[in-house]
Amino acid sequence: MPQRKTCKIYKTCQHVPCGEMMNRCKPSYCSKSSKNWGICNITKKECPNQRNCRMVKNRISTDQVLVTILHQKMPYIWRHLDRKTRRKMIRLARKPIRVLDIPKFID
């Protein structure tokens, strides 16, 4: 007999673990995988009701960054990287642009 998939909700969007999804949370990248990628979070579509879902306690992961921030600073290269490189990219994406900017070389 197949098991029923349980509905889970989290305290905040930051508490959602990597690879999972919660309604009305912006998509984010994590070191292992991405999170909050779903129809409810990407488009303005009606989401299933989460009133009867179970609350799950979870720690906030330090290896996460919002999609908009990462794409603004380092676009289109995420899917070609391994896990260690993803962690380094998340650390770099948290830094301000003035720290990441390389001054032009004078010939």
PDB file of N, CA and C in Angstrom:
ATOM      1  N   MET A   1       0.838  -1.172   0.000  1.00  0.00           N
ATOM      2  CA  MET A   1       0.000   0.000   0.000  1.00  0.00           C
ATOM      3  C   MET A   1       0.892   1.248   0.000  1.00  0.00           C
ATOM      4  N   PRO A   2       0.688   2.186  -0.925  1.00  0.00           N
ATOM      5  CA  PRO A   2       1.540   3.376  -0.975  1.00  0.00           C
ATOM      6  C   PRO A   2       1.292   4.291   0.218  1.00  0.00           C
ATOM      7  N   GLN A   3       2.367   4.910   0.670  1.00  0.00           N
ATOM      8  CA  GLN A   3       2.251   5.830   1.798  1.00  0.00           C
ATOM      9  C   GLN A   3       1.772   7.182   1.309  1.00  0.00           C
ATOM     10  N   ARG A   4       1.020   7.870   2.150  1.00  0.00           N
ATOM     11  CA  ARG A   4       0.559   9.210   1.815  1.00  0.00           C
ATOM     12  C   ARG A   4       1.679  10.198   2.071  1.00  0.00           C
ATOM     13  N   LYS A   5       1.847  11.113   1.182  1.00  0.00           N
ATOM     14  CA  LYS A   5       2.868  12.141   1.337  1.00  0.00           C
ATOM     15  C   LYS A   5       2.370  13.165   2.356  1.00  0.00           C
ATOM     16  N   THR A   6       3.151  13.388   3.407  1.00  0.00           N
ATOM     17  CA  THR A   6       2.726  14.320   4.444  1.00  0.00           C
ATOM     18  C   THR A   6       3.028  15.741   4.018  1.00  0.00           C
ATOM     19  N   CYS A   7       2.191  16.629   4.424  1.00  0.00           N
ATOM     20  CA  CYS A   7       2.340  18.043   4.118  1.00  0.00           C
ATOM     21  C   CYS A   7       3.136  18.686   5.244  1.00  0.00           C
ATOM     22  N   LYS A   8       4.191  19.404   4.914  1.00  0.00           N
ATOM     23  CA  LYS A   8       5.046  20.018   5.927  1.00  0.00           C
ATOM     24  C   LYS A   8       5.103  21.520   5.717  1.00  0.00           C
ATOM     25  N   ILE A   9       5.123  22.267   6.811  1.00  0.00           N
ATOM     26  CA  ILE A   9       5.361  23.702   6.754  1.00  0.00           C
ATOM     27  C   ILE A   9       6.494  24.014   7.716  1.00  0.00           C
ATOM     28  N   TYR A  10       7.122  25.151   7.513  1.00  0.00           N
ATOM     29  CA  TYR A  10       8.272  25.551   8.311  1.00  0.00           C
ATOM     30  C   TYR A  10       8.009  26.916   8.925  1.00  0.00           C
ATOM     31  N   LYS A  11       8.796  27.262   9.947  1.00  0.00           N
ATOM     32  CA  LYS A  11       8.585  28.506  10.686  1.00  0.00           C
ATOM     33  C   LYS A  11       8.705  29.727   9.782  1.00  0.00           C
ATOM     34  N   THR A  12       9.778  29.812   9.011  1.00  0.00           N
ATOM     35  CA  THR A  12       9.982  30.900   8.058  1.00  0.00           C
ATOM     36  C   THR A  12      10.534  30.311   6.766  1.00  0.00           C
ATOM     37  N   CYS A  13      10.687  31.150   5.767  1.00  0.00           N
ATOM     38  CA  CYS A  13      11.250  30.695   4.492  1.00  0.00           C
ATOM     39  C   CYS A  13      12.713  30.286   4.640  1.00  0.00           C
ATOM     40  N   GLN A  14      13.425  30.879   5.577  1.00  0.00           N
ATOM     41  CA  GLN A  14      14.831  30.519   5.783  1.00  0.00           C
ATOM     42  C   GLN A  14      14.975  29.152   6.436  1.00  0.00           C
ATOM     43  N   HIS A  15      13.950  28.676   7.132  1.00  0.00           N
ATOM     44  CA  HIS A  15      14.001  27.380   7.797  1.00  0.00           C
ATOM     45  C   HIS A  15      13.734  26.211   6.850  1.00  0.00           C
ATOM     46  N   VAL A  16      13.332  26.481   5.622  1.00  0.00           N
ATOM     47  CA  VAL A  16      13.058  25.406   4.661  1.00  0.00           C
ATOM     48  C   VAL A  16      14.385  24.744   4.295  1.00  0.00           C
ATOM     49  N   PRO A  17      14.501  23.409   4.440  1.00  0.00           N
ATOM     50  CA  PRO A  17      15.767  22.756   4.099  1.00  0.00           C
ATOM     51  C   PRO A  17      15.982  22.697   2.587  1.00  0.00           C
ATOM     52  N   CYS A  18      17.214  22.469   2.197  1.00  0.00           N
ATOM     53  CA  CYS A  18      17.552  22.380   0.777  1.00  0.00           C
ATOM     54  C   CYS A  18      16.819  21.203   0.143  1.00  0.00           C
ATOM     55  N   GLY A  19      16.301  21.421  -1.052  1.00  0.00           N
ATOM     56  CA  GLY A  19      15.572  20.378  -1.756  1.00  0.00           C
ATOM     57  C   GLY A  19      14.086  20.346  -1.448  1.00  0.00           C
ATOM     58  N   GLU A  20      13.620  21.129  -0.487  1.00  0.00           N
ATOM     59  CA  GLU A  20      12.204  21.164  -0.115  1.00  0.00           C
ATOM     60  C   GLU A  20      11.554  22.439  -0.630  1.00  0.00           C
ATOM     61  N   MET A  21      10.233  22.567  -0.403  1.00  0.00           N
ATOM     62  CA  MET A  21       9.502  23.735  -0.875  1.00  0.00           C
ATOM     63  C   MET A  21       8.405  24.091   0.112  1.00  0.00           C
ATOM     64  N   MET A  22       8.168  25.394   0.276  1.00  0.00           N
ATOM     65  CA  MET A  22       7.041  25.888   1.052  1.00  0.00           C
ATOM     66  C   MET A  22       6.392  27.010   0.251  1.00  0.00           C
ATOM     67  N   ASN A  23       5.074  27.094   0.299  1.00  0.00           N
ATOM     68  CA  ASN A  23       4.348  28.105  -0.464  1.00  0.00           C
ATOM     69  C   ASN A  23       4.725  29.514  -0.017  1.00  0.00           C
ATOM     70  N   ARG A  24       4.673  30.438  -0.962  1.00  0.00           N
ATOM     71  CA  ARG A  24       4.916  31.863  -0.739  1.00  0.00           C
ATOM     72  C   ARG A  24       6.327  32.161  -0.227  1.00  0.00           C
ATOM     73  N   CYS A  25       7.323  31.382  -0.628  1.00  0.00           N
ATOM     74  CA  CYS A  25       8.725  31.656  -0.312  1.00  0.00           C
ATOM     75  C   CYS A  25       9.481  31.856  -1.619  1.00  0.00           C
ATOM     76  N   LYS A  26      10.409  32.798  -1.632  1.00  0.00           N
ATOM     77  CA  LYS A  26      11.196  33.044  -2.837  1.00  0.00           C
ATOM     78  C   LYS A  26      12.196  31.911  -3.043  1.00  0.00           C
ATOM     79  N   PRO A  27      12.465  31.539  -4.299  1.00  0.00           N
ATOM     80  CA  PRO A  27      13.445  30.484  -4.569  1.00  0.00           C
ATOM     81  C   PRO A  27      14.844  30.882  -4.095  1.00  0.00           C
ATOM     82  N   SER A  28      15.596  29.888  -3.623  1.00  0.00           N
ATOM     83  CA  SER A  28      16.946  30.113  -3.121  1.00  0.00           C
ATOM     84  C   SER A  28      17.855  28.993  -3.584  1.00  0.00           C
ATOM     85  N   TYR A  29      19.146  29.279  -3.610  1.00  0.00           N
ATOM     86  CA  TYR A  29      20.156  28.272  -3.893  1.00  0.00           C
ATOM     87  C   TYR A  29      20.811  27.856  -2.590  1.00  0.00           C
ATOM     88  N   CYS A  30      21.114  26.577  -2.464  1.00  0.00           N
ATOM     89  CA  CYS A  30      21.844  26.027  -1.326  1.00  0.00           C
ATOM     90  C   CYS A  30      23.073  25.305  -1.869  1.00  0.00           C
ATOM     91  N   SER A  31      23.933  24.850  -0.965  1.00  0.00           N
ATOM     92  CA  SER A  31      25.133  24.153  -1.427  1.00  0.00           C
ATOM     93  C   SER A  31      24.791  22.778  -1.995  1.00  0.00           C
ATOM     94  N   LYS A  32      23.809  22.082  -1.451  1.00  0.00           N
ATOM     95  CA  LYS A  32      23.458  20.748  -1.941  1.00  0.00           C
ATOM     96  C   LYS A  32      22.540  20.814  -3.152  1.00  0.00           C
ATOM     97  N   SER A  33      21.529  21.647  -3.092  1.00  0.00           N
ATOM     98  CA  SER A  33      20.585  21.802  -4.199  1.00  0.00           C
ATOM     99  C   SER A  33      19.855  23.121  -4.000  1.00  0.00           C
ATOM    100  N   SER A  34      18.821  23.356  -4.776  1.00  0.00           N
ATOM    101  CA  SER A  34      18.051  24.585  -4.604  1.00  0.00           C
ATOM    102  C   SER A  34      16.807  24.285  -3.776  1.00  0.00           C
ATOM    103  N   LYS A  35      16.119  25.342  -3.339  1.00  0.00           N
ATOM    104  CA  LYS A  35      14.898  25.144  -2.565  1.00  0.00           C
ATOM    105  C   LYS A  35      13.842  26.151  -2.996  1.00  0.00           C
ATOM    106  N   ASN A  36      12.593  25.821  -2.710  1.00  0.00           N
ATOM    107  CA  ASN A  36      11.431  26.659  -3.009  1.00  0.00           C
ATOM    108  C   ASN A  36      11.219  26.888  -4.500  1.00  0.00           C
ATOM    109  N   TRP A  37      11.601  25.916  -5.338  1.00  0.00           N
ATOM    110  CA  TRP A  37      11.312  26.010  -6.763  1.00  0.00           C
ATOM    111  C   TRP A  37      10.032  25.239  -7.008  1.00  0.00           C
ATOM    112  N   GLY A  38       8.963  25.938  -7.283  1.00  0.00           N
ATOM    113  CA  GLY A  38       7.680  25.298  -7.557  1.00  0.00           C
ATOM    114  C   GLY A  38       6.746  26.278  -8.239  1.00  0.00           C
ATOM    115  N   ILE A  39       5.633  25.773  -8.722  1.00  0.00           N
ATOM    116  CA  ILE A  39       4.683  26.623  -9.435  1.00  0.00           C
ATOM    117  C   ILE A  39       4.157  27.725  -8.528  1.00  0.00           C
ATOM    118  N   CYS A  40       3.940  27.411  -7.264  1.00  0.00           N
ATOM    119  CA  CYS A  40       3.385  28.404  -6.334  1.00  0.00           C
ATOM    120  C   CYS A  40       4.371  29.538  -6.060  1.00  0.00           C
ATOM    121  N   ASN A  41       5.658  29.283  -6.151  1.00  0.00           N
ATOM    122  CA  ASN A  41       6.659  30.282  -5.799  1.00  0.00           C
ATOM    123  C   ASN A  41       7.179  31.058  -7.001  1.00  0.00           C
ATOM    124  N   ILE A  42       7.078  30.499  -8.186  1.00  0.00           N
ATOM    125  CA  ILE A  42       7.622  31.158  -9.364  1.00  0.00           C
ATOM    126  C   ILE A  42       6.548  31.957 -10.097  1.00  0.00           C
ATOM    127  N   THR A  43       5.340  31.412 -10.204  1.00  0.00           N
ATOM    128  CA  THR A  43       4.245  32.116 -10.867  1.00  0.00           C
ATOM    129  C   THR A  43       3.222  32.567  -9.835  1.00  0.00           C
ATOM    130  N   LYS A  44       2.322  33.401 -10.242  1.00  0.00           N
ATOM    131  CA  LYS A  44       1.276  33.873  -9.338  1.00  0.00           C
ATOM    132  C   LYS A  44       0.047  32.986  -9.484  1.00  0.00           C
ATOM    133  N   LYS A  45       0.202  31.727  -9.142  1.00  0.00           N
ATOM    134  CA  LYS A  45      -0.858  30.749  -9.259  1.00  0.00           C
ATOM    135  C   LYS A  45      -1.391  30.424  -7.865  1.00  0.00           C
ATOM    136  N   GLU A  46      -2.631  29.956  -7.789  1.00  0.00           N
ATOM    137  CA  GLU A  46      -3.195  29.567  -6.505  1.00  0.00           C
ATOM    138  C   GLU A  46      -2.460  28.339  -5.977  1.00  0.00           C
ATOM    139  N   CYS A  47      -2.072  28.382  -4.729  1.00  0.00           N
ATOM    140  CA  CYS A  47      -1.340  27.291  -4.106  1.00  0.00           C
ATOM    141  C   CYS A  47      -2.294  26.433  -3.281  1.00  0.00           C
ATOM    142  N   PRO A  48      -1.960  25.159  -3.069  1.00  0.00           N
ATOM    143  CA  PRO A  48      -2.798  24.332  -2.210  1.00  0.00           C
ATOM    144  C   PRO A  48      -2.787  24.858  -0.776  1.00  0.00           C
ATOM    145  N   ASN A  49      -3.884  24.662  -0.095  1.00  0.00           N
ATOM    146  CA  ASN A  49      -4.015  25.147   1.270  1.00  0.00           C
ATOM    147  C   ASN A  49      -3.098  24.357   2.196  1.00  0.00           C
ATOM    148  N   GLN A  50      -2.361  25.057   3.054  1.00  0.00           N
ATOM    149  CA  GLN A  50      -1.437  24.406   3.981  1.00  0.00           C
ATOM    150  C   GLN A  50      -1.931  24.498   5.420  1.00  0.00           C
ATOM    151  N   ARG A  51      -3.224  24.687   5.606  1.00  0.00           N
ATOM    152  CA  ARG A  51      -3.769  24.850   6.946  1.00  0.00           C
ATOM    153  C   ARG A  51      -3.633  23.573   7.772  1.00  0.00           C
ATOM    154  N   ASN A  52      -3.778  22.419   7.152  1.00  0.00           N
ATOM    155  CA  ASN A  52      -3.738  21.146   7.870  1.00  0.00           C
ATOM    156  C   ASN A  52      -2.353  20.507   7.874  1.00  0.00           C
ATOM    157  N   CYS A  53      -1.341  21.242   7.492  1.00  0.00           N
ATOM    158  CA  CYS A  53       0.012  20.688   7.417  1.00  0.00           C
ATOM    159  C   CYS A  53       0.674  20.683   8.789  1.00  0.00           C
ATOM    160  N   ARG A  54       1.665  19.810   8.924  1.00  0.00           N
ATOM    161  CA  ARG A  54       2.414  19.704  10.162  1.00  0.00           C
ATOM    162  C   ARG A  54       3.568  20.684  10.170  1.00  0.00           C
ATOM    163  N   MET A  55       3.820  21.317  11.325  1.00  0.00           N
ATOM    164  CA  MET A  55       4.957  22.220  11.482  1.00  0.00           C
ATOM    165  C   MET A  55       6.209  21.383  11.737  1.00  0.00           C
ATOM    166  N   VAL A  56       7.276  21.686  11.018  1.00  0.00           N
ATOM    167  CA  VAL A  56       8.537  20.960  11.161  1.00  0.00           C
ATOM    168  C   VAL A  56       9.587  21.933  11.664  1.00  0.00           C
ATOM    169  N   LYS A  57      10.272  21.554  12.740  1.00  0.00           N
ATOM    170  CA  LYS A  57      11.345  22.401  13.260  1.00  0.00           C
ATOM    171  C   LYS A  57      12.621  22.079  12.497  1.00  0.00           C
ATOM    172  N   ASN A  58      13.340  23.123  12.126  1.00  0.00           N
ATOM    173  CA  ASN A  58      14.544  22.931  11.335  1.00  0.00           C
ATOM    174  C   ASN A  58      15.481  24.103  11.580  1.00  0.00           C
ATOM    175  N   ARG A  59      16.774  23.864  11.495  1.00  0.00           N
ATOM    176  CA  ARG A  59      17.758  24.936  11.635  1.00  0.00           C
ATOM    177  C   ARG A  59      17.854  25.731  10.348  1.00  0.00           C
ATOM    178  N   ILE A  60      18.281  26.980  10.471  1.00  0.00           N
ATOM    179  CA  ILE A  60      18.518  27.806   9.295  1.00  0.00           C
ATOM    180  C   ILE A  60      19.892  27.455   8.749  1.00  0.00           C
ATOM    181  N   SER A  61      19.948  27.113   7.484  1.00  0.00           N
ATOM    182  CA  SER A  61      21.213  26.775   6.840  1.00  0.00           C
ATOM    183  C   SER A  61      21.988  28.053   6.531  1.00  0.00           C
ATOM    184  N   THR A  62      23.289  28.025   6.746  1.00  0.00           N
ATOM    185  CA  THR A  62      24.116  29.187   6.428  1.00  0.00           C
ATOM    186  C   THR A  62      24.508  29.200   4.959  1.00  0.00           C
ATOM    187  N   ASP A  63      24.407  28.052   4.297  1.00  0.00           N
ATOM    188  CA  ASP A  63      24.774  27.952   2.882  1.00  0.00           C
ATOM    189  C   ASP A  63      23.558  28.155   1.995  1.00  0.00           C
ATOM    190  N   GLN A  64      22.993  29.363   2.012  1.00  0.00           N
ATOM    191  CA  GLN A  64      21.858  29.661   1.142  1.00  0.00           C
ATOM    192  C   GLN A  64      21.877  31.129   0.765  1.00  0.00           C
ATOM    193  N   VAL A  65      21.386  31.418  -0.425  1.00  0.00           N
ATOM    194  CA  VAL A  65      21.309  32.792  -0.912  1.00  0.00           C
ATOM    195  C   VAL A  65      20.109  32.871  -1.854  1.00  0.00           C
ATOM    196  N   LEU A  66      19.428  34.004  -1.858  1.00  0.00           N
ATOM    197  CA  LEU A  66      18.266  34.178  -2.729  1.00  0.00           C
ATOM    198  C   LEU A  66      18.688  34.137  -4.194  1.00  0.00           C
ATOM    199  N   VAL A  67      17.800  33.661  -5.025  1.00  0.00           N
ATOM    200  CA  VAL A  67      18.066  33.525  -6.454  1.00  0.00           C
ATOM    201  C   VAL A  67      18.389  34.870  -7.087  1.00  0.00           C
ATOM    202  N   THR A  68      17.624  35.896  -6.739  1.00  0.00           N
ATOM    203  CA  THR A  68      17.821  37.208  -7.362  1.00  0.00           C
ATOM    204  C   THR A  68      19.201  37.771  -7.065  1.00  0.00           C
ATOM    205  N   ILE A  69      19.690  37.557  -5.865  1.00  0.00           N
ATOM    206  CA  ILE A  69      21.015  38.067  -5.494  1.00  0.00           C
ATOM    207  C   ILE A  69      22.105  37.320  -6.254  1.00  0.00           C
ATOM    208  N   LEU A  70      22.002  35.997  -6.296  1.00  0.00           N
ATOM    209  CA  LEU A  70      23.033  35.214  -6.980  1.00  0.00           C
ATOM    210  C   LEU A  70      23.039  35.492  -8.473  1.00  0.00           C
ATOM    211  N   HIS A  71      21.869  35.607  -9.081  1.00  0.00           N
ATOM    212  CA  HIS A  71      21.807  35.882 -10.520  1.00  0.00           C
ATOM    213  C   HIS A  71      22.292  37.283 -10.844  1.00  0.00           C
ATOM    214  N   GLN A  72      22.093  38.197  -9.937  1.00  0.00           N
ATOM    215  CA  GLN A  72      22.551  39.562 -10.169  1.00  0.00           C
ATOM    216  C   GLN A  72      24.073  39.622 -10.193  1.00  0.00           C
ATOM    217  N   LYS A  73      24.720  38.827  -9.368  1.00  0.00           N
ATOM    218  CA  LYS A  73      26.175  38.896  -9.249  1.00  0.00           C
ATOM    219  C   LYS A  73      26.901  37.863 -10.109  1.00  0.00           C
ATOM    220  N   MET A  74      26.389  36.675 -10.226  1.00  0.00           N
ATOM    221  CA  MET A  74      27.073  35.607 -10.960  1.00  0.00           C
ATOM    222  C   MET A  74      26.080  34.796 -11.782  1.00  0.00           C
ATOM    223  N   PRO A  75      25.657  35.317 -12.917  1.00  0.00           N
ATOM    224  CA  PRO A  75      24.577  34.666 -13.662  1.00  0.00           C
ATOM    225  C   PRO A  75      25.005  33.429 -14.455  1.00  0.00           C
ATOM    226  N   TYR A  76      24.060  32.542 -14.593  1.00  0.00           N
ATOM    227  CA  TYR A  76      24.055  31.425 -15.544  1.00  0.00           C
ATOM    228  C   TYR A  76      25.097  30.334 -15.353  1.00  0.00           C
ATOM    229  N   ILE A  77      25.866  30.317 -14.288  1.00  0.00           N
ATOM    230  CA  ILE A  77      26.905  29.296 -14.166  1.00  0.00           C
ATOM    231  C   ILE A  77      26.626  28.291 -13.060  1.00  0.00           C
ATOM    232  N   TRP A  78      25.551  28.458 -12.334  1.00  0.00           N
ATOM    233  CA  TRP A  78      25.296  27.655 -11.137  1.00  0.00           C
ATOM    234  C   TRP A  78      25.219  26.155 -11.426  1.00  0.00           C
ATOM    235  N   ARG A  79      24.516  25.748 -12.455  1.00  0.00           N
ATOM    236  CA  ARG A  79      24.265  24.319 -12.666  1.00  0.00           C
ATOM    237  C   ARG A  79      25.490  23.540 -13.103  1.00  0.00           C
ATOM    238  N   HIS A  80      26.592  24.204 -13.448  1.00  0.00           N
ATOM    239  CA  HIS A  80      27.800  23.518 -13.894  1.00  0.00           C
ATOM    240  C   HIS A  80      28.823  23.322 -12.776  1.00  0.00           C
ATOM    241  N   LEU A  81      28.465  23.629 -11.544  1.00  0.00           N
ATOM    242  CA  LEU A  81      29.429  23.612 -10.450  1.00  0.00           C
ATOM    243  C   LEU A  81      29.220  22.422  -9.524  1.00  0.00           C
ATOM    244  N   ASP A  82      30.299  22.003  -8.837  1.00  0.00           N
ATOM    245  CA  ASP A  82      30.159  20.961  -7.833  1.00  0.00           C
ATOM    246  C   ASP A  82      29.844  21.599  -6.475  1.00  0.00           C
ATOM    247  N   ARG A  83      29.660  20.787  -5.433  1.00  0.00           N
ATOM    248  CA  ARG A  83      29.179  21.267  -4.139  1.00  0.00           C
ATOM    249  C   ARG A  83      30.142  22.247  -3.465  1.00  0.00           C
ATOM    250  N   LYS A  84      31.447  21.974  -3.497  1.00  0.00           N
ATOM    251  CA  LYS A  84      32.406  22.878  -2.847  1.00  0.00           C
ATOM    252  C   LYS A  84      32.415  24.248  -3.517  1.00  0.00           C
ATOM    253  N   THR A  85      32.332  24.256  -4.831  1.00  0.00           N
ATOM    254  CA  THR A  85      32.318  25.525  -5.556  1.00  0.00           C
ATOM    255  C   THR A  85      31.037  26.288  -5.266  1.00  0.00           C
ATOM    256  N   ARG A  86      29.926  25.580  -5.120  1.00  0.00           N
ATOM    257  CA  ARG A  86      28.662  26.241  -4.780  1.00  0.00           C
ATOM    258  C   ARG A  86      28.757  26.942  -3.437  1.00  0.00           C
ATOM    259  N   ARG A  87      29.382  26.294  -2.459  1.00  0.00           N
ATOM    260  CA  ARG A  87      29.556  26.924  -1.141  1.00  0.00           C
ATOM    261  C   ARG A  87      30.378  28.200  -1.256  1.00  0.00           C
ATOM    262  N   LYS A  88      31.442  28.150  -2.043  1.00  0.00           N
ATOM    263  CA  LYS A  88      32.274  29.343  -2.225  1.00  0.00           C
ATOM    264  C   LYS A  88      31.492  30.454  -2.911  1.00  0.00           C
ATOM    265  N   MET A  89      30.667  30.092  -3.900  1.00  0.00           N
ATOM    266  CA  MET A  89      29.863  31.102  -4.594  1.00  0.00           C
ATOM    267  C   MET A  89      28.849  31.753  -3.662  1.00  0.00           C
ATOM    268  N   ILE A  90      28.263  30.974  -2.768  1.00  0.00           N
ATOM    269  CA  ILE A  90      27.295  31.538  -1.823  1.00  0.00           C
ATOM    270  C   ILE A  90      27.990  32.525  -0.900  1.00  0.00           C
ATOM    271  N   ARG A  91      29.186  32.188  -0.450  1.00  0.00           N
ATOM    272  CA  ARG A  91      29.944  33.133   0.398  1.00  0.00           C
ATOM    273  C   ARG A  91      30.269  34.414  -0.368  1.00  0.00           C
ATOM    274  N   LEU A  92      30.656  34.280  -1.637  1.00  0.00           N
ATOM    275  CA  LEU A  92      30.960  35.462  -2.448  1.00  0.00           C
ATOM    276  C   LEU A  92      29.711  36.292  -2.732  1.00  0.00           C
ATOM    277  N   ALA A  93      28.581  35.638  -2.936  1.00  0.00           N
ATOM    278  CA  ALA A  93      27.344  36.366  -3.240  1.00  0.00           C
ATOM    279  C   ALA A  93      26.863  37.191  -2.059  1.00  0.00           C
ATOM    280  N   ARG A  94      27.230  36.800  -0.858  1.00  0.00           N
ATOM    281  CA  ARG A  94      26.840  37.567   0.326  1.00  0.00           C
ATOM    282  C   ARG A  94      27.663  38.837   0.490  1.00  0.00           C
ATOM    283  N   LYS A  95      28.834  38.883  -0.124  1.00  0.00           N
ATOM    284  CA  LYS A  95      29.693  40.063   0.005  1.00  0.00           C
ATOM    285  C   LYS A  95      29.179  41.190  -0.886  1.00  0.00           C
ATOM    286  N   PRO A  96      29.444  42.442  -0.510  1.00  0.00           N
ATOM    287  CA  PRO A  96      29.020  43.553  -1.367  1.00  0.00           C
ATOM    288  C   PRO A  96      29.828  43.581  -2.665  1.00  0.00           C
ATOM    289  N   ILE A  97      29.266  44.220  -3.685  1.00  0.00           N
ATOM    290  CA  ILE A  97      29.906  44.259  -5.003  1.00  0.00           C
ATOM    291  C   ILE A  97      31.238  44.995  -4.947  1.00  0.00           C
ATOM    292  N   ARG A  98      31.356  46.007  -4.104  1.00  0.00           N
ATOM    293  CA  ARG A  98      32.614  46.765  -4.028  1.00  0.00           C
ATOM    294  C   ARG A  98      33.774  45.889  -3.558  1.00  0.00           C
ATOM    295  N   VAL A  99      33.493  44.847  -2.774  1.00  0.00           N
ATOM    296  CA  VAL A  99      34.540  43.915  -2.345  1.00  0.00           C
ATOM    297  C   VAL A  99      34.907  42.972  -3.489  1.00  0.00           C
ATOM    298  N   LEU A 100      33.926  42.595  -4.299  1.00  0.00           N
ATOM    299  CA  LEU A 100      34.162  41.662  -5.403  1.00  0.00           C
ATOM    300  C   LEU A 100      34.754  42.327  -6.637  1.00  0.00           C
ATOM    301  N   ASP A 101      34.576  43.625  -6.772  1.00  0.00           N
ATOM    302  CA  ASP A 101      34.997  44.348  -7.967  1.00  0.00           C
ATOM    303  C   ASP A 101      36.518  44.374  -8.072  1.00  0.00           C
ATOM    304  N   ILE A 102      37.023  44.088  -9.271  1.00  0.00           N
ATOM    305  CA  ILE A 102      38.463  44.117  -9.532  1.00  0.00           C
ATOM    306  C   ILE A 102      38.765  45.425 -10.245  1.00  0.00           C
ATOM    307  N   PRO A 103      39.688  46.237  -9.708  1.00  0.00           N
ATOM    308  CA  PRO A 103      40.000  47.502 -10.385  1.00  0.00           C
ATOM    309  C   PRO A 103      40.674  47.251 -11.734  1.00  0.00           C
ATOM    310  N   LYS A 104      40.461  48.174 -12.654  1.00  0.00           N
ATOM    311  CA  LYS A 104      41.066  48.049 -13.987  1.00  0.00           C
ATOM    312  C   LYS A 104      42.577  48.211 -13.890  1.00  0.00           C
ATOM    313  N   PHE A 105      43.267  47.428 -14.684  1.00  0.00           N
ATOM    314  CA  PHE A 105      44.718  47.508 -14.698  1.00  0.00           C
ATOM    315  C   PHE A 105      45.159  48.640 -15.617  1.00  0.00           C
ATOM    316  N   ILE A 106      46.146  49.368 -15.188  1.00  0.00           N
ATOM    317  CA  ILE A 106      46.686  50.473 -15.982  1.00  0.00           C
ATOM    318  C   ILE A 106      47.916  49.970 -16.713  1.00  0.00           C
ATOM    319  N   ASP A 107      47.942  50.112 -18.030  1.00  0.00           N
ATOM    320  CA  ASP A 107      49.094  49.658 -18.840  1.00  0.00           C
ATOM    321  C   ASP A 107      50.201  50.674 -18.838  1.00  0.00           C
TER     322      ASP A 107
END
